[in-house]
Amino acid sequence: MSTPSDPARPVPAARTADEVNEDIRALWARAGGRLTTEQRQQYQCLVMEWSAARQAPRRPAPARERSRHASGAQRGPHAA
């Protein structure tokens, strides 16, 4: 398994909390509400990434994303 420090695999650019949240939602949808051990590890990594992204300075959202989030308060990972 490649890790971010693996020289053969480039480190991806930091993602926004919203981008990570989409992956969290997709993981839960694929799992049908019950995570395997491997999925639980992936979920924990995603939540840590989401938390770090929430604390990072925000980059401007694309115009289509601004309107989607303009009216709502910030919510936790995978909140509907």
PDB file of N, CA, C and O in Angstrom:
ATOM      1  N   MET A   1       0.846  -1.181   0.000  1.00  0.00           N
ATOM      2  CA  MET A   1       0.000   0.000   0.000  1.00  0.00           C
ATOM      3  C   MET A   1       0.881   1.230   0.000  1.00  0.00           C
ATOM      4  O   MET A   1       1.811   1.343   0.771  1.00  0.00           O
ATOM      5  N   SER A   2       0.586   2.178  -0.853  1.00  0.00           N
ATOM      6  CA  SER A   2       1.361   3.409  -0.924  1.00  0.00           C
ATOM      7  C   SER A   2       0.967   4.341   0.203  1.00  0.00           C
ATOM      8  O   SER A   2      -0.179   4.362   0.636  1.00  0.00           O
ATOM      9  N   THR A   3       1.922   5.101   0.656  1.00  0.00           N
ATOM     10  CA  THR A   3       1.670   6.114   1.672  1.00  0.00           C
ATOM     11  C   THR A   3       2.042   7.463   1.092  1.00  0.00           C
ATOM     12  O   THR A   3       2.752   7.535   0.093  1.00  0.00           O
ATOM     13  N   PRO A   4       1.590   8.560   1.721  1.00  0.00           N
ATOM     14  CA  PRO A   4       1.945   9.868   1.201  1.00  0.00           C
ATOM     15  C   PRO A   4       3.453  10.096   1.110  1.00  0.00           C
ATOM     16  O   PRO A   4       3.914  10.875   0.305  1.00  0.00           O
ATOM     17  N   SER A   5       4.251   9.383   1.916  1.00  0.00           N
ATOM     18  CA  SER A   5       5.695   9.552   1.858  1.00  0.00           C
ATOM     19  C   SER A   5       6.337   8.670   0.795  1.00  0.00           C
ATOM     20  O   SER A   5       7.531   8.735   0.569  1.00  0.00           O
ATOM     21  N   ASP A   6       5.560   7.834   0.121  1.00  0.00           N
ATOM     22  CA  ASP A   6       6.050   6.959  -0.935  1.00  0.00           C
ATOM     23  C   ASP A   6       6.452   7.812  -2.133  1.00  0.00           C
ATOM     24  O   ASP A   6       5.621   8.503  -2.717  1.00  0.00           O
ATOM     25  N   PRO A   7       7.737   7.802  -2.526  1.00  0.00           N
ATOM     26  CA  PRO A   7       8.169   8.663  -3.630  1.00  0.00           C
ATOM     27  C   PRO A   7       7.525   8.306  -4.966  1.00  0.00           C
ATOM     28  O   PRO A   7       7.486   9.123  -5.869  1.00  0.00           O
ATOM     29  N   ALA A   8       6.991   7.108  -5.111  1.00  0.00           N
ATOM     30  CA  ALA A   8       6.365   6.704  -6.370  1.00  0.00           C
ATOM     31  C   ALA A   8       4.974   7.301  -6.530  1.00  0.00           C
ATOM     32  O   ALA A   8       4.401   7.269  -7.602  1.00  0.00           O
ATOM     33  N   ARG A   9       4.435   7.825  -5.466  1.00  0.00           N
ATOM     34  CA  ARG A   9       3.077   8.364  -5.504  1.00  0.00           C
ATOM     35  C   ARG A   9       3.110   9.827  -5.072  1.00  0.00           C
ATOM     36  O   ARG A   9       3.483  10.125  -3.953  1.00  0.00           O
ATOM     37  N   PRO A  10       2.691  10.741  -5.942  1.00  0.00           N
ATOM     38  CA  PRO A  10       2.712  12.160  -5.563  1.00  0.00           C
ATOM     39  C   PRO A  10       1.697  12.444  -4.459  1.00  0.00           C
ATOM     40  O   PRO A  10       0.644  11.812  -4.384  1.00  0.00           O
ATOM     41  N   VAL A  11       2.028  13.380  -3.604  1.00  0.00           N
ATOM     42  CA  VAL A  11       1.129  13.783  -2.523  1.00  0.00           C
ATOM     43  C   VAL A  11       0.049  14.678  -3.126  1.00  0.00           C
ATOM     44  O   VAL A  11       0.369  15.651  -3.805  1.00  0.00           O
ATOM     45  N   PRO A  12      -1.234  14.336  -2.915  1.00  0.00           N
ATOM     46  CA  PRO A  12      -2.290  15.164  -3.495  1.00  0.00           C
ATOM     47  C   PRO A  12      -2.355  16.528  -2.816  1.00  0.00           C
ATOM     48  O   PRO A  12      -1.940  16.680  -1.670  1.00  0.00           O
ATOM     49  N   ALA A  13      -2.867  17.503  -3.531  1.00  0.00           N
ATOM     50  CA  ALA A  13      -3.061  18.824  -2.950  1.00  0.00           C
ATOM     51  C   ALA A  13      -4.091  18.721  -1.829  1.00  0.00           C
ATOM     52  O   ALA A  13      -4.969  17.853  -1.865  1.00  0.00           O
ATOM     53  N   ALA A  14      -3.963  19.578  -0.838  1.00  0.00           N
ATOM     54  CA  ALA A  14      -4.912  19.564   0.273  1.00  0.00           C
ATOM     55  C   ALA A  14      -6.326  19.807  -0.257  1.00  0.00           C
ATOM     56  O   ALA A  14      -6.545  20.632  -1.133  1.00  0.00           O
ATOM     57  N   ARG A  15      -7.276  19.053   0.297  1.00  0.00           N
ATOM     58  CA  ARG A  15      -8.668  19.184  -0.124  1.00  0.00           C
ATOM     59  C   ARG A  15      -9.436  19.998   0.896  1.00  0.00           C
ATOM     60  O   ARG A  15      -9.045  20.106   2.052  1.00  0.00           O
ATOM     61  N   THR A  16     -10.550  20.544   0.477  1.00  0.00           N
ATOM     62  CA  THR A  16     -11.404  21.283   1.395  1.00  0.00           C
ATOM     63  C   THR A  16     -12.178  20.293   2.263  1.00  0.00           C
ATOM     64  O   THR A  16     -12.315  19.105   1.923  1.00  0.00           O
ATOM     65  N   ALA A  17     -12.721  20.794   3.368  1.00  0.00           N
ATOM     66  CA  ALA A  17     -13.546  19.959   4.238  1.00  0.00           C
ATOM     67  C   ALA A  17     -14.750  19.415   3.472  1.00  0.00           C
ATOM     68  O   ALA A  17     -15.147  18.261   3.663  1.00  0.00           O
ATOM     69  N   ASP A  18     -15.313  20.217   2.588  1.00  0.00           N
ATOM     70  CA  ASP A  18     -16.461  19.760   1.796  1.00  0.00           C
ATOM     71  C   ASP A  18     -16.088  18.607   0.870  1.00  0.00           C
ATOM     72  O   ASP A  18     -16.859  17.665   0.696  1.00  0.00           O
ATOM     73  N   GLU A  19     -14.904  18.682   0.276  1.00  0.00           N
ATOM     74  CA  GLU A  19     -14.452  17.603  -0.608  1.00  0.00           C
ATOM     75  C   GLU A  19     -14.255  16.305   0.178  1.00  0.00           C
ATOM     76  O   GLU A  19     -14.644  15.229  -0.278  1.00  0.00           O
ATOM     77  N   VAL A  20     -13.657  16.414   1.349  1.00  0.00           N
ATOM     78  CA  VAL A  20     -13.439  15.228   2.178  1.00  0.00           C
ATOM     79  C   VAL A  20     -14.782  14.684   2.660  1.00  0.00           C
ATOM     80  O   VAL A  20     -15.009  13.469   2.688  1.00  0.00           O
ATOM     81  N   ASN A  21     -15.694  15.584   3.016  1.00  0.00           N
ATOM     82  CA  ASN A  21     -17.014  15.175   3.481  1.00  0.00           C
ATOM     83  C   ASN A  21     -17.739  14.360   2.414  1.00  0.00           C
ATOM     84  O   ASN A  21     -18.437  13.391   2.731  1.00  0.00           O
ATOM     85  N   GLU A  22     -17.555  14.716   1.149  1.00  0.00           N
ATOM     86  CA  GLU A  22     -18.168  13.939   0.060  1.00  0.00           C
ATOM     87  C   GLU A  22     -17.650  12.503   0.069  1.00  0.00           C
ATOM     88  O   GLU A  22     -18.415  11.559  -0.144  1.00  0.00           O
ATOM     89  N   ASP A  23     -16.353  12.330   0.332  1.00  0.00           N
ATOM     90  CA  ASP A  23     -15.778  10.977   0.399  1.00  0.00           C
ATOM     91  C   ASP A  23     -16.317  10.217   1.609  1.00  0.00           C
ATOM     92  O   ASP A  23     -16.540   9.007   1.540  1.00  0.00           O
ATOM     93  N   ILE A  24     -16.513  10.917   2.722  1.00  0.00           N
ATOM     94  CA  ILE A  24     -17.072  10.278   3.919  1.00  0.00           C
ATOM     95  C   ILE A  24     -18.484   9.786   3.627  1.00  0.00           C
ATOM     96  O   ILE A  24     -18.836   8.642   3.932  1.00  0.00           O
ATOM     97  N   ARG A  25     -19.286  10.633   3.015  1.00  0.00           N
ATOM     98  CA  ARG A  25     -20.661  10.236   2.670  1.00  0.00           C
ATOM     99  C   ARG A  25     -20.672   9.040   1.719  1.00  0.00           C
ATOM    100  O   ARG A  25     -21.460   8.109   1.871  1.00  0.00           O
ATOM    101  N   ALA A  26     -19.783   9.072   0.720  1.00  0.00           N
ATOM    102  CA  ALA A  26     -19.719   7.975  -0.249  1.00  0.00           C
ATOM    103  C   ALA A  26     -19.306   6.673   0.427  1.00  0.00           C
ATOM    104  O   ALA A  26     -19.843   5.602   0.117  1.00  0.00           O
ATOM    105  N   LEU A  27     -18.371   6.749   1.353  1.00  0.00           N
ATOM    106  CA  LEU A  27     -17.930   5.559   2.081  1.00  0.00           C
ATOM    107  C   LEU A  27     -19.095   4.943   2.847  1.00  0.00           C
ATOM    108  O   LEU A  27     -19.337   3.736   2.774  1.00  0.00           O
ATOM    109  N   TRP A  28     -19.843   5.765   3.564  1.00  0.00           N
ATOM    110  CA  TRP A  28     -20.993   5.261   4.321  1.00  0.00           C
ATOM    111  C   TRP A  28     -22.059   4.692   3.392  1.00  0.00           C
ATOM    112  O   TRP A  28     -22.680   3.666   3.702  1.00  0.00           O
ATOM    113  N   ALA A  29     -22.261   5.331   2.257  1.00  0.00           N
ATOM    114  CA  ALA A  29     -23.265   4.839   1.306  1.00  0.00           C
ATOM    115  C   ALA A  29     -22.867   3.466   0.763  1.00  0.00           C
ATOM    116  O   ALA A  29     -23.696   2.555   0.673  1.00  0.00           O
ATOM    117  N   ARG A  30     -21.577   3.314   0.412  1.00  0.00           N
ATOM    118  CA  ARG A  30     -21.103   2.025  -0.103  1.00  0.00           C
ATOM    119  C   ARG A  30     -21.182   0.940   0.976  1.00  0.00           C
ATOM    120  O   ARG A  30     -21.445  -0.216   0.682  1.00  0.00           O
ATOM    121  N   ALA A  31     -20.958   1.324   2.221  1.00  0.00           N
ATOM    122  CA  ALA A  31     -20.918   0.349   3.315  1.00  0.00           C
ATOM    123  C   ALA A  31     -22.313  -0.038   3.796  1.00  0.00           C
ATOM    124  O   ALA A  31     -22.458  -1.021   4.526  1.00  0.00           O
ATOM    125  N   GLY A  32     -23.312   0.705   3.410  1.00  0.00           N
ATOM    126  CA  GLY A  32     -24.666   0.385   3.854  1.00  0.00           C
ATOM    127  C   GLY A  32     -24.845   0.560   5.352  1.00  0.00           C
ATOM    128  O   GLY A  32     -25.685  -0.102   5.953  1.00  0.00           O
ATOM    129  N   GLY A  33     -24.064   1.433   5.961  1.00  0.00           N
ATOM    130  CA  GLY A  33     -24.219   1.717   7.389  1.00  0.00           C
ATOM    131  C   GLY A  33     -23.366   0.865   8.311  1.00  0.00           C
ATOM    132  O   GLY A  33     -23.337   1.105   9.513  1.00  0.00           O
ATOM    133  N   ARG A  34     -22.679  -0.143   7.771  1.00  0.00           N
ATOM    134  CA  ARG A  34     -21.811  -1.000   8.596  1.00  0.00           C
ATOM    135  C   ARG A  34     -20.434  -1.035   7.961  1.00  0.00           C
ATOM    136  O   ARG A  34     -20.272  -1.541   6.857  1.00  0.00           O
ATOM    137  N   LEU A  35     -19.442  -0.522   8.685  1.00  0.00           N
ATOM    138  CA  LEU A  35     -18.088  -0.456   8.154  1.00  0.00           C
ATOM    139  C   LEU A  35     -17.291  -1.704   8.509  1.00  0.00           C
ATOM    140  O   LEU A  35     -17.357  -2.191   9.636  1.00  0.00           O
ATOM    141  N   THR A  36     -16.540  -2.207   7.530  1.00  0.00           N
ATOM    142  CA  THR A  36     -15.592  -3.286   7.797  1.00  0.00           C
ATOM    143  C   THR A  36     -14.398  -2.673   8.538  1.00  0.00           C
ATOM    144  O   THR A  36     -14.290  -1.450   8.664  1.00  0.00           O
ATOM    145  N   THR A  37     -13.486  -3.499   8.984  1.00  0.00           N
ATOM    146  CA  THR A  37     -12.295  -2.998   9.673  1.00  0.00           C
ATOM    147  C   THR A  37     -11.506  -2.065   8.764  1.00  0.00           C
ATOM    148  O   THR A  37     -11.084  -0.985   9.173  1.00  0.00           O
ATOM    149  N   GLU A  38     -11.343  -2.452   7.511  1.00  0.00           N
ATOM    150  CA  GLU A  38     -10.611  -1.615   6.557  1.00  0.00           C
ATOM    151  C   GLU A  38     -11.349  -0.300   6.306  1.00  0.00           C
ATOM    152  O   GLU A  38     -10.736   0.769   6.259  1.00  0.00           O
ATOM    153  N   GLN A  39     -12.673  -0.365   6.153  1.00  0.00           N
ATOM    154  CA  GLN A  39     -13.456   0.848   5.932  1.00  0.00           C
ATOM    155  C   GLN A  39     -13.416   1.754   7.157  1.00  0.00           C
ATOM    156  O   GLN A  39     -13.379   2.977   7.032  1.00  0.00           O
ATOM    157  N   ARG A  40     -13.397   1.166   8.347  1.00  0.00           N
ATOM    158  CA  ARG A  40     -13.324   1.959   9.582  1.00  0.00           C
ATOM    159  C   ARG A  40     -12.000   2.724   9.637  1.00  0.00           C
ATOM    160  O   ARG A  40     -11.965   3.886  10.022  1.00  0.00           O
ATOM    161  N   GLN A  41     -10.918   2.076   9.222  1.00  0.00           N
ATOM    162  CA  GLN A  41      -9.615   2.745   9.176  1.00  0.00           C
ATOM    163  C   GLN A  41      -9.647   3.887   8.167  1.00  0.00           C
ATOM    164  O   GLN A  41      -9.131   4.978   8.432  1.00  0.00           O
ATOM    165  N   GLN A  42     -10.252   3.629   7.011  1.00  0.00           N
ATOM    166  CA  GLN A  42     -10.374   4.671   5.994  1.00  0.00           C
ATOM    167  C   GLN A  42     -11.210   5.829   6.537  1.00  0.00           C
ATOM    168  O   GLN A  42     -10.865   7.002   6.342  1.00  0.00           O
ATOM    169  N   TYR A  43     -12.303   5.518   7.216  1.00  0.00           N
ATOM    170  CA  TYR A  43     -13.169   6.545   7.805  1.00  0.00           C
ATOM    171  C   TYR A  43     -12.394   7.395   8.813  1.00  0.00           C
ATOM    172  O   TYR A  43     -12.488   8.626   8.792  1.00  0.00           O
ATOM    173  N   GLN A  44     -11.610   6.752   9.666  1.00  0.00           N
ATOM    174  CA  GLN A  44     -10.831   7.494  10.655  1.00  0.00           C
ATOM    175  C   GLN A  44      -9.843   8.443   9.980  1.00  0.00           C
ATOM    176  O   GLN A  44      -9.686   9.590  10.410  1.00  0.00           O
ATOM    177  N   CYS A  45      -9.210   7.989   8.914  1.00  0.00           N
ATOM    178  CA  CYS A  45      -8.283   8.847   8.164  1.00  0.00           C
ATOM    179  C   CYS A  45      -9.028  10.021   7.533  1.00  0.00           C
ATOM    180  O   CYS A  45      -8.545  11.164   7.561  1.00  0.00           O
ATOM    181  N   LEU A  46     -10.195   9.739   6.974  1.00  0.00           N
ATOM    182  CA  LEU A  46     -10.978  10.802   6.352  1.00  0.00           C
ATOM    183  C   LEU A  46     -11.433  11.835   7.379  1.00  0.00           C
ATOM    184  O   LEU A  46     -11.395  13.043   7.117  1.00  0.00           O
ATOM    185  N   VAL A  47     -11.853  11.385   8.560  1.00  0.00           N
ATOM    186  CA  VAL A  47     -12.288  12.319   9.595  1.00  0.00           C
ATOM    187  C   VAL A  47     -11.118  13.186  10.060  1.00  0.00           C
ATOM    188  O   VAL A  47     -11.275  14.390  10.271  1.00  0.00           O
ATOM    189  N   MET A  48      -9.934  12.590  10.171  1.00  0.00           N
ATOM    190  CA  MET A  48      -8.756  13.372  10.545  1.00  0.00           C
ATOM    191  C   MET A  48      -8.445  14.400   9.452  1.00  0.00           C
ATOM    192  O   MET A  48      -8.119  15.552   9.754  1.00  0.00           O
ATOM    193  N   GLU A  49      -8.544  13.986   8.186  1.00  0.00           N
ATOM    194  CA  GLU A  49      -8.307  14.907   7.080  1.00  0.00           C
ATOM    195  C   GLU A  49      -9.358  16.016   7.087  1.00  0.00           C
ATOM    196  O   GLU A  49      -9.052  17.187   6.869  1.00  0.00           O
ATOM    197  N   TRP A  50     -10.616  15.651   7.341  1.00  0.00           N
ATOM    198  CA  TRP A  50     -11.700  16.629   7.394  1.00  0.00           C
ATOM    199  C   TRP A  50     -11.428  17.657   8.495  1.00  0.00           C
ATOM    200  O   TRP A  50     -11.562  18.866   8.276  1.00  0.00           O
ATOM    201  N   SER A  51     -11.022  17.185   9.656  1.00  0.00           N
ATOM    202  CA  SER A  51     -10.737  18.075  10.785  1.00  0.00           C
ATOM    203  C   SER A  51      -9.602  19.044  10.450  1.00  0.00           C
ATOM    204  O   SER A  51      -9.689  20.245  10.718  1.00  0.00           O
ATOM    205  N   ALA A  52      -8.545  18.529   9.839  1.00  0.00           N
ATOM    206  CA  ALA A  52      -7.416  19.380   9.452  1.00  0.00           C
ATOM    207  C   ALA A  52      -7.856  20.403   8.400  1.00  0.00           C
ATOM    208  O   ALA A  52      -7.453  21.570   8.449  1.00  0.00           O
ATOM    209  N   ALA A  53      -8.699  19.978   7.480  1.00  0.00           N
ATOM    210  CA  ALA A  53      -9.174  20.885   6.434  1.00  0.00           C
ATOM    211  C   ALA A  53     -10.039  21.993   7.035  1.00  0.00           C
ATOM    212  O   ALA A  53     -10.010  23.129   6.567  1.00  0.00           O
ATOM    213  N   ARG A  54     -10.790  21.678   8.075  1.00  0.00           N
ATOM    214  CA  ARG A  54     -11.630  22.682   8.735  1.00  0.00           C
ATOM    215  C   ARG A  54     -10.781  23.748   9.415  1.00  0.00           C
ATOM    216  O   ARG A  54     -11.197  24.883   9.546  1.00  0.00           O
ATOM    217  N   GLN A  55      -9.585  23.372   9.865  1.00  0.00           N
ATOM    218  CA  GLN A  55      -8.713  24.298  10.574  1.00  0.00           C
ATOM    219  C   GLN A  55      -7.802  25.069   9.633  1.00  0.00           C
ATOM    220  O   GLN A  55      -7.241  26.090  10.014  1.00  0.00           O
ATOM    221  N   ALA A  56      -7.657  24.597   8.403  1.00  0.00           N
ATOM    222  CA  ALA A  56      -6.773  25.236   7.423  1.00  0.00           C
ATOM    223  C   ALA A  56      -7.425  26.503   6.885  1.00  0.00           C
ATOM    224  O   ALA A  56      -8.643  26.610   6.857  1.00  0.00           O
ATOM    225  N   PRO A  57      -6.601  27.450   6.441  1.00  0.00           N
ATOM    226  CA  PRO A  57      -7.181  28.635   5.798  1.00  0.00           C
ATOM    227  C   PRO A  57      -8.009  28.200   4.598  1.00  0.00           C
ATOM    228  O   PRO A  57      -7.626  27.289   3.866  1.00  0.00           O
ATOM    229  N   ARG A  58      -9.125  28.825   4.409  1.00  0.00           N
ATOM    230  CA  ARG A  58     -10.039  28.429   3.338  1.00  0.00           C
ATOM    231  C   ARG A  58      -9.608  29.015   2.016  1.00  0.00           C
ATOM    232  O   ARG A  58      -9.231  30.169   1.935  1.00  0.00           O
ATOM    233  N   ARG A  59      -9.675  28.186   0.991  1.00  0.00           N
ATOM    234  CA  ARG A  59      -9.461  28.695  -0.359  1.00  0.00           C
ATOM    235  C   ARG A  59     -10.830  29.042  -0.922  1.00  0.00           C
ATOM    236  O   ARG A  59     -11.833  28.452  -0.524  1.00  0.00           O
ATOM    237  N   PRO A  60     -10.906  30.007  -1.815  1.00  0.00           N
ATOM    238  CA  PRO A  60     -12.209  30.401  -2.364  1.00  0.00           C
ATOM    239  C   PRO A  60     -12.894  29.226  -3.054  1.00  0.00           C
ATOM    240  O   PRO A  60     -12.257  28.484  -3.799  1.00  0.00           O
ATOM    241  N   ALA A  61     -14.171  29.049  -2.790  1.00  0.00           N
ATOM    242  CA  ALA A  61     -14.948  27.984  -3.426  1.00  0.00           C
ATOM    243  C   ALA A  61     -15.332  28.411  -4.830  1.00  0.00           C
ATOM    244  O   ALA A  61     -15.518  29.600  -5.094  1.00  0.00           O
ATOM    245  N   PRO A  62     -15.461  27.427  -5.736  1.00  0.00           N
ATOM    246  CA  PRO A  62     -15.964  27.759  -7.076  1.00  0.00           C
ATOM    247  C   PRO A  62     -17.355  28.386  -6.960  1.00  0.00           C
ATOM    248  O   PRO A  62     -18.080  28.137  -6.000  1.00  0.00           O
ATOM    249  N   ALA A  63     -17.745  29.192  -7.911  1.00  0.00           N
ATOM    250  CA  ALA A  63     -19.020  29.906  -7.867  1.00  0.00           C
ATOM    251  C   ALA A  63     -20.198  28.982  -7.615  1.00  0.00           C
ATOM    252  O   ALA A  63     -21.093  29.304  -6.852  1.00  0.00           O
ATOM    253  N   ARG A  64     -20.205  27.797  -8.215  1.00  0.00           N
ATOM    254  CA  ARG A  64     -21.338  26.881  -8.026  1.00  0.00           C
ATOM    255  C   ARG A  64     -21.417  26.377  -6.592  1.00  0.00           C
ATOM    256  O   ARG A  64     -22.477  26.060  -6.094  1.00  0.00           O
ATOM    257  N   GLU A  65     -20.294  26.305  -5.889  1.00  0.00           N
ATOM    258  CA  GLU A  65     -20.270  25.846  -4.504  1.00  0.00           C
ATOM    259  C   GLU A  65     -20.681  26.958  -3.544  1.00  0.00           C
ATOM    260  O   GLU A  65     -21.254  26.694  -2.515  1.00  0.00           O
ATOM    261  N   ARG A  66     -20.363  28.206  -3.878  1.00  0.00           N
ATOM    262  CA  ARG A  66     -20.689  29.324  -2.986  1.00  0.00           C
ATOM    263  C   ARG A  66     -22.184  29.396  -2.742  1.00  0.00           C
ATOM    264  O   ARG A  66     -22.618  29.567  -1.616  1.00  0.00           O
ATOM    265  N   SER A  67     -22.982  29.271  -3.767  1.00  0.00           N
ATOM    266  CA  SER A  67     -24.426  29.388  -3.601  1.00  0.00           C
ATOM    267  C   SER A  67     -24.982  28.229  -2.787  1.00  0.00           C
ATOM    268  O   SER A  67     -25.929  28.388  -2.040  1.00  0.00           O
ATOM    269  N   ARG A  68     -24.381  27.066  -2.886  1.00  0.00           N
ATOM    270  CA  ARG A  68     -24.840  25.887  -2.154  1.00  0.00           C
ATOM    271  C   ARG A  68     -24.643  26.040  -0.654  1.00  0.00           C
ATOM    272  O   ARG A  68     -25.417  25.541   0.140  1.00  0.00           O
ATOM    273  N   HIS A  69     -23.585  26.740  -0.247  1.00  0.00           N
ATOM    274  CA  HIS A  69     -23.247  26.846   1.167  1.00  0.00           C
ATOM    275  C   HIS A  69     -23.536  28.210   1.770  1.00  0.00           C
ATOM    276  O   HIS A  69     -23.314  28.430   2.939  1.00  0.00           O
ATOM    277  N   ALA A  70     -24.054  29.122   0.995  1.00  0.00           N
ATOM    278  CA  ALA A  70     -24.220  30.494   1.460  1.00  0.00           C
ATOM    279  C   ALA A  70     -25.214  30.611   2.614  1.00  0.00           C
ATOM    280  O   ALA A  70     -25.036  31.429   3.501  1.00  0.00           O
ATOM    281  N   SER A  71     -26.251  29.795   2.638  1.00  0.00           N
ATOM    282  CA  SER A  71     -27.293  29.968   3.637  1.00  0.00           C
ATOM    283  C   SER A  71     -27.137  29.091   4.876  1.00  0.00           C
ATOM    284  O   SER A  71     -27.745  29.362   5.893  1.00  0.00           O
ATOM    285  N   GLY A  72     -26.317  28.047   4.810  1.00  0.00           N
ATOM    286  CA  GLY A  72     -26.258  27.113   5.926  1.00  0.00           C
ATOM    287  C   GLY A  72     -25.098  27.353   6.866  1.00  0.00           C
ATOM    288  O   GLY A  72     -24.071  27.913   6.500  1.00  0.00           O
ATOM    289  N   ALA A  73     -25.292  26.962   8.120  1.00  0.00           N
ATOM    290  CA  ALA A  73     -24.202  27.027   9.102  1.00  0.00           C
ATOM    291  C   ALA A  73     -23.266  25.853   8.853  1.00  0.00           C
ATOM    292  O   ALA A  73     -23.631  24.857   8.232  1.00  0.00           O
ATOM    293  N   GLN A  74     -22.061  25.945   9.350  1.00  0.00           N
ATOM    294  CA  GLN A  74     -21.086  24.857   9.189  1.00  0.00           C
ATOM    295  C   GLN A  74     -21.560  23.662  10.010  1.00  0.00           C
ATOM    296  O   GLN A  74     -22.003  23.802  11.141  1.00  0.00           O
ATOM    297  N   ARG A  75     -21.422  22.466   9.415  1.00  0.00           N
ATOM    298  CA  ARG A  75     -21.871  21.253  10.076  1.00  0.00           C
ATOM    299  C   ARG A  75     -20.758  20.229  10.070  1.00  0.00           C
ATOM    300  O   ARG A  75     -19.780  20.367   9.367  1.00  0.00           O
ATOM    301  N   GLY A  76     -20.923  19.194  10.859  1.00  0.00           N
ATOM    302  CA  GLY A  76     -19.909  18.153  10.992  1.00  0.00           C
ATOM    303  C   GLY A  76     -19.828  17.262   9.775  1.00  0.00           C
ATOM    304  O   GLY A  76     -20.618  17.375   8.851  1.00  0.00           O
ATOM    305  N   PRO A  77     -18.855  16.336   9.760  1.00  0.00           N
ATOM    306  CA  PRO A  77     -18.695  15.456   8.619  1.00  0.00           C
ATOM    307  C   PRO A  77     -19.921  14.598   8.420  1.00  0.00           C
ATOM    308  O   PRO A  77     -20.544  14.164   9.364  1.00  0.00           O
ATOM    309  N   HIS A  78     -20.257  14.381   7.212  1.00  0.00           N
ATOM    310  CA  HIS A  78     -21.360  13.571   6.705  1.00  0.00           C
ATOM    311  C   HIS A  78     -22.740  13.988   7.232  1.00  0.00           C
ATOM    312  O   HIS A  78     -23.670  13.230   7.187  1.00  0.00           O
ATOM    313  N   ALA A  79     -22.877  15.215   7.707  1.00  0.00           N
ATOM    314  CA  ALA A  79     -24.202  15.708   8.128  1.00  0.00           C
ATOM    315  C   ALA A  79     -25.037  15.983   6.891  1.00  0.00           C
ATOM    316  O   ALA A  79     -24.534  16.469   5.898  1.00  0.00           O
ATOM    317  N   ALA A  80     -26.284  15.666   6.973  1.00  0.00           N
ATOM    318  CA  ALA A  80     -27.170  15.870   5.812  1.00  0.00           C
ATOM    319  C   ALA A  80     -27.591  17.308   5.687  1.00  0.00           C
ATOM    320  O   ALA A  80     -27.562  18.080   6.553  1.00  0.00           O
TER     321      ALA A  80
END
